[in-house]
XYZ file of C-alpha atoms in Angstrom:
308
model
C -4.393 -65.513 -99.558
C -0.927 -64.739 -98.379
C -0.572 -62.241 -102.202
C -3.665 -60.729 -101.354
C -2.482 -59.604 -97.906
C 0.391 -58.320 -99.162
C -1.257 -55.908 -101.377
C -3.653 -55.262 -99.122
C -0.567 -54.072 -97.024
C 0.938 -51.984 -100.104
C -2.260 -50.530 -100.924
C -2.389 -49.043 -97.386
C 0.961 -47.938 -96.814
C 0.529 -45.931 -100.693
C -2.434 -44.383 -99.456
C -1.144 -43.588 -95.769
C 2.068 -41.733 -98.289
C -0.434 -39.876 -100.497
C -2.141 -38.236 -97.284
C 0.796 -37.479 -95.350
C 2.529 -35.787 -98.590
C -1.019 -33.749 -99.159
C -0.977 -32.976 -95.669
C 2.300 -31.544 -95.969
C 1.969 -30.017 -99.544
C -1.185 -28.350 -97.982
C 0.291 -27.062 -95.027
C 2.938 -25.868 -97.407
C 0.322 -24.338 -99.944
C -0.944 -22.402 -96.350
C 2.284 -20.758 -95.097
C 2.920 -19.995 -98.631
C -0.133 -18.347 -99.328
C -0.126 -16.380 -95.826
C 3.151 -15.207 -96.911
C 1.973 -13.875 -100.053
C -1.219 -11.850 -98.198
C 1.413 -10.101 -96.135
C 2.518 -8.393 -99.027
C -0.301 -8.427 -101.386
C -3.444 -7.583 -98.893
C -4.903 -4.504 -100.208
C -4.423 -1.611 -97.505
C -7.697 -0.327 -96.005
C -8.632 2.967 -96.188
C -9.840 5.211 -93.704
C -13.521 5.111 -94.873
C -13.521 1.778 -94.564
C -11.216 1.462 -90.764
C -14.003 3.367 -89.711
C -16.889 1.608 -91.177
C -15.350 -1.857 -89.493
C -15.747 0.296 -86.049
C -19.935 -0.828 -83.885
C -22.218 1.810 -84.401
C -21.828 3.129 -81.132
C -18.908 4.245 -82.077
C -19.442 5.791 -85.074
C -22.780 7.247 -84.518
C -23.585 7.142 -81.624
C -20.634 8.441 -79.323
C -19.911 11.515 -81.621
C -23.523 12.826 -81.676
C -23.456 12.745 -77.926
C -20.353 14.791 -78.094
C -21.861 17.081 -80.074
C -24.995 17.931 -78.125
C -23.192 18.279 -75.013
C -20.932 20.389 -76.552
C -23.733 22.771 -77.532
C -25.027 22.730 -74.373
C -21.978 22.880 -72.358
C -21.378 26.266 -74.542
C -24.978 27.509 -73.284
C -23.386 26.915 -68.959
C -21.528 30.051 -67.432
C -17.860 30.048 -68.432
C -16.906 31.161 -64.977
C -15.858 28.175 -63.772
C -14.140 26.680 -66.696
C -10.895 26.739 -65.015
C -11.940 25.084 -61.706
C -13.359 22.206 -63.453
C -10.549 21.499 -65.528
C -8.423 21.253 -62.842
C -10.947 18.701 -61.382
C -10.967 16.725 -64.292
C -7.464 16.692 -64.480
C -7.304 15.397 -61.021
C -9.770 12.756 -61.535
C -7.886 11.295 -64.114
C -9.945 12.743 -67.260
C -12.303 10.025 -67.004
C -14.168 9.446 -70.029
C -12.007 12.069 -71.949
C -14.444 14.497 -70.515
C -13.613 18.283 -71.425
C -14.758 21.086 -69.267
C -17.506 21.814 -72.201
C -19.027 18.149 -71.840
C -18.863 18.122 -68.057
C -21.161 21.014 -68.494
C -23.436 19.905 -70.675
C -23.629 16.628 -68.502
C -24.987 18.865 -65.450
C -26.956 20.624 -67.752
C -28.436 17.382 -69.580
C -29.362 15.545 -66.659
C -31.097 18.370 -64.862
C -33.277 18.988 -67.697
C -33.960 15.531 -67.352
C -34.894 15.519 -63.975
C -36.634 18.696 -64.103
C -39.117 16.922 -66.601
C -39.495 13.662 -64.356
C -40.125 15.088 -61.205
C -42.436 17.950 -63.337
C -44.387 14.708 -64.317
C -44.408 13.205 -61.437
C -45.307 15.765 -58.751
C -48.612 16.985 -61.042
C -49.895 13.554 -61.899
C -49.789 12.903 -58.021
C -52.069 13.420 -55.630
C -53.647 16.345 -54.459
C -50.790 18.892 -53.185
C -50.360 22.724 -52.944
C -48.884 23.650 -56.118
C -45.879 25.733 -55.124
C -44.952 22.031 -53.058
C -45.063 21.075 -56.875
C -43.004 23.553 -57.668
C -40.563 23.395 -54.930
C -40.214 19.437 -55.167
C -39.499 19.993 -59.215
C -37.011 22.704 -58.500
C -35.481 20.559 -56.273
C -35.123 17.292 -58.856
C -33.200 20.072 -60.950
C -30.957 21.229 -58.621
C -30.289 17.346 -57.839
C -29.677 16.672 -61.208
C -27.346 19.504 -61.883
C -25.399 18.399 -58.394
C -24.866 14.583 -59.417
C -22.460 15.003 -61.505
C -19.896 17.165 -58.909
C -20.641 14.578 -56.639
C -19.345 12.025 -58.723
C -16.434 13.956 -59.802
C -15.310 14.796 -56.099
C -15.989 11.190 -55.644
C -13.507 10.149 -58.219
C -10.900 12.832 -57.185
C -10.584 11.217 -53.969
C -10.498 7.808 -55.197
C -7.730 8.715 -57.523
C -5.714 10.660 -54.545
C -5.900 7.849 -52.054
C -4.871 5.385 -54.914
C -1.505 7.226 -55.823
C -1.002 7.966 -52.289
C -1.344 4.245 -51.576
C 1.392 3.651 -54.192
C 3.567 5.850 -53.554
C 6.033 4.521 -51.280
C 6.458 1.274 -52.796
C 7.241 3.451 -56.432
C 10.057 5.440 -54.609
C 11.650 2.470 -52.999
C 11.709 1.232 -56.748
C 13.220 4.572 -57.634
C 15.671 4.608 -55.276
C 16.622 0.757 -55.857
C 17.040 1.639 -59.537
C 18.771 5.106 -59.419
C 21.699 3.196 -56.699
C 22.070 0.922 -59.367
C 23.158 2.934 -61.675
C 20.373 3.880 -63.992
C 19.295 7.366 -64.206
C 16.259 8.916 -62.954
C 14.111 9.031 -66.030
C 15.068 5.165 -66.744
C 14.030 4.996 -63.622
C 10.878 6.230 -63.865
C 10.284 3.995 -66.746
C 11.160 0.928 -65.044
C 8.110 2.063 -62.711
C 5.853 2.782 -65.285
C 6.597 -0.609 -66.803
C 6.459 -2.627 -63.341
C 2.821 -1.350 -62.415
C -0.285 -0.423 -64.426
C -1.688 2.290 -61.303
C -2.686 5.967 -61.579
C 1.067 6.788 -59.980
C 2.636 5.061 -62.671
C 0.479 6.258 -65.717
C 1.258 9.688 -64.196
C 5.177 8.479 -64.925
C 4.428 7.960 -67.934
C 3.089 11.357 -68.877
C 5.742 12.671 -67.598
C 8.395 10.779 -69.420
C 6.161 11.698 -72.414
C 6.519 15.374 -71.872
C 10.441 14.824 -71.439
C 10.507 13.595 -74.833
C 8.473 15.976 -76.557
C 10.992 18.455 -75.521
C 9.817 20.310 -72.108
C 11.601 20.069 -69.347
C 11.866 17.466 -66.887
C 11.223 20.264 -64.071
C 8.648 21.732 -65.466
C 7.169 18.125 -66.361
C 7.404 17.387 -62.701
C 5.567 20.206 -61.648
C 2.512 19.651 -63.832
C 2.477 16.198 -62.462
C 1.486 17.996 -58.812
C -0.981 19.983 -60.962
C -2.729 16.494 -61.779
C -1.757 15.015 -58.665
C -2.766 17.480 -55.878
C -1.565 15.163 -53.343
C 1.018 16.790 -50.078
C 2.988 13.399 -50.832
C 3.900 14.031 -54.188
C 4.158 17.484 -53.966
C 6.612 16.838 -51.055
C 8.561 14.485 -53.359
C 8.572 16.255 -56.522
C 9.991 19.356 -55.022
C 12.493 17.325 -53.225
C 13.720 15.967 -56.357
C 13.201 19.657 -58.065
C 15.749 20.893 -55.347
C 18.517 18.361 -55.687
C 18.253 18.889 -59.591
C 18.663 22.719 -58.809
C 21.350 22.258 -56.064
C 23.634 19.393 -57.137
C 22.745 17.161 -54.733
C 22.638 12.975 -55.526
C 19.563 12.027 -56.476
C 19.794 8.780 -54.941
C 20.702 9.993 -51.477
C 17.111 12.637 -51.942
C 15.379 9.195 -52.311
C 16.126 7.278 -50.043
C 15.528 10.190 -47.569
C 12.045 10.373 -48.840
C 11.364 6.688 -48.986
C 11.808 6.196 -45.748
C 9.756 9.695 -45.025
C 6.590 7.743 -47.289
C 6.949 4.658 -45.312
C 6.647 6.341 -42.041
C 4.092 8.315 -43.092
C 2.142 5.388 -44.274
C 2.431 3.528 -40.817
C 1.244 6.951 -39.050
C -1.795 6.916 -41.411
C -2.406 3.037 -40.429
C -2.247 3.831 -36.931
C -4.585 6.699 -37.187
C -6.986 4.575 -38.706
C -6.738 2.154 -36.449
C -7.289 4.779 -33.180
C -10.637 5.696 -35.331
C -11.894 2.492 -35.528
C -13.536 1.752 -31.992
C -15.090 5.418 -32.285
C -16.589 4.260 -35.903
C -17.798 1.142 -34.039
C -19.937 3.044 -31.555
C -22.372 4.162 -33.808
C -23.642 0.575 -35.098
C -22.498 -1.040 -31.812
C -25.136 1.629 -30.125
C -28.046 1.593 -32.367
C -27.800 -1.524 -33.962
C -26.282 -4.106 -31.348
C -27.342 -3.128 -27.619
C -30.856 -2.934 -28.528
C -30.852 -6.159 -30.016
C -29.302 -7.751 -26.849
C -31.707 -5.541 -24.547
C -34.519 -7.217 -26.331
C -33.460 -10.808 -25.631
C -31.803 -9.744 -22.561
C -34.925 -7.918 -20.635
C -37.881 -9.576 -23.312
C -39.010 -12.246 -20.916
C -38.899 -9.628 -17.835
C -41.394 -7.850 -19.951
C -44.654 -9.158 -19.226
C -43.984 -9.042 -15.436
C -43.021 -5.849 -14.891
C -46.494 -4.900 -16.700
C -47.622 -7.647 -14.535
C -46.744 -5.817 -11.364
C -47.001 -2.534 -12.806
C -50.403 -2.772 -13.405
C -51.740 -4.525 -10.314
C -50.336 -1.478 -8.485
């Protein structure tokens, strides 16, 4: 009994060796072979990078381009300009171009115009130049939407990079007084925060490097911006480039200008406040309390009112 344990123990132990060495030799056999697809993996070509892409992307996205092109192309060119610039201030959302924004307004009041069309003479029995007008006015709403939303975005954007603002030039000026120049400066922003401010940095920096100048950089930055802050600081920082002056003593003047012009806005807010409350205090509140103030006084005062 005692011989048969014992090989009963050797027969384990062998087998427990033989897994742990084909564990390893297969882990082996793994790193070797991911090694060798490193070098050996058959490049992709662009046919079939864009085949891997969803269909929305391939198909669909790029015909929708198209037709709003065409019918961006078919909108007056008069404002072209103007809504550029909005886009630009917005952020280019969507990588809209002026020609797509267009066709958007375009689209989606021919859209419109057919729904309300439908709608208004299936109905009920109305006059039909109420037919008319109520159609007309489903296209003019569908032509306005997308403005609205633009100027919507604009002013998210502005209050955004307003809002982050000071805290970027206290960064700036922290950096530049330690020694590190104002475009490294501007990177370390760009880098700390991920904020419509700092991807404006960023373009900047980009233009830098692509070989415009850092001026003229600066000043198509308040192009995009087309907030008084930035203005205010860009052409403070303009003028100390022009006149000689330290950079660092231009920023700290102007952080502590942001930060007191923050507080101001805070304050001003806060003064609007109790005038914002009067509205739903007013016509949402008081009569709610009149009712369970004067309900049960109700009934008597008809009481008395009408014996008299």
């Amino acid at each position: 009994m005692l011989l048969f344990g014992i090989i009963a123990v050797v027969v384990l132990v062998f087998i427990g060796v033989i897994v742990v060495i084909a564990r390893q030799g297969g882990g082996q056999s793994d790193a070797i072979s991911d090694r060798l697809t490193q070098f050996t993996e058959r490049q992709l070509t662009l046919e079939e990078m864009e085949l891997q892409q969803p269909f929305s992307q391939r198909v669909v996205m790029p015909m929708m381009r198209s037709v709003l092109g065409v019918l961006g192309k078919m909108s007056p060119q008069a404002s072209a300009d103007r809504v550029r610039q909005n886009l630009q201030q917005a952020g280019n959302p969507g990588n809209l171009t002026p020609i797509m924004f267009s066709g958007i307004r375009l689209a989606l009041a021919a859209i419109l115009l057919v729904v309300f069309g439908i709608v208004t003479f299936t109905s009920a029995e109305m006059p039909v130049m109420q037919k008319l007008m109520y159609t007309a006015l489903g296209c003019g709403v569908g032509y306005m939407l997308p403005g609205i939303w633009l100027g919507q975005e604009i002013k998210k954007r502005k209050h955004n990079i307003q809002k982050a603002l000071p805290d970027a030039l206290d960064l700036l000026t922290i950096s530049v007084e330690a020694g590190l120049a104002f475009d490294s400066a501007m990177q370390r922003v760009a880098e700390k925060w991920d904020n419509e401010l700092s991807r404006e940095f960023k373009k900047v920096l980009t233009d830098v490097r692509l070989g415009r100048a850092r001026r003229d950089a600066l000043r198509d930055m308040v192009a995009r911006c087309s907030v008084d802050d930035v203005q205010t600081f860009i052409a403070a920082v303009i003028q100390a480039e022009q006149l000689g002056v330290s950079i660092s003593k231009i920023l700290r003047v102007q952080s502590d200008q942001m930060r007191i012009r923050r507080r101001q806005r805070a304050e001003e807010k806060a003064h609007q406040a109790p005038v914002k409350m009067l509205f739903p205090m007013v016509f949402l509140i008081f009569p709610a309390l009149f009712v369970v103030i004067l309900g049960p006084a109700v009934p008597k005062l008809y009481e008395s009112f009408g014996g008299l």
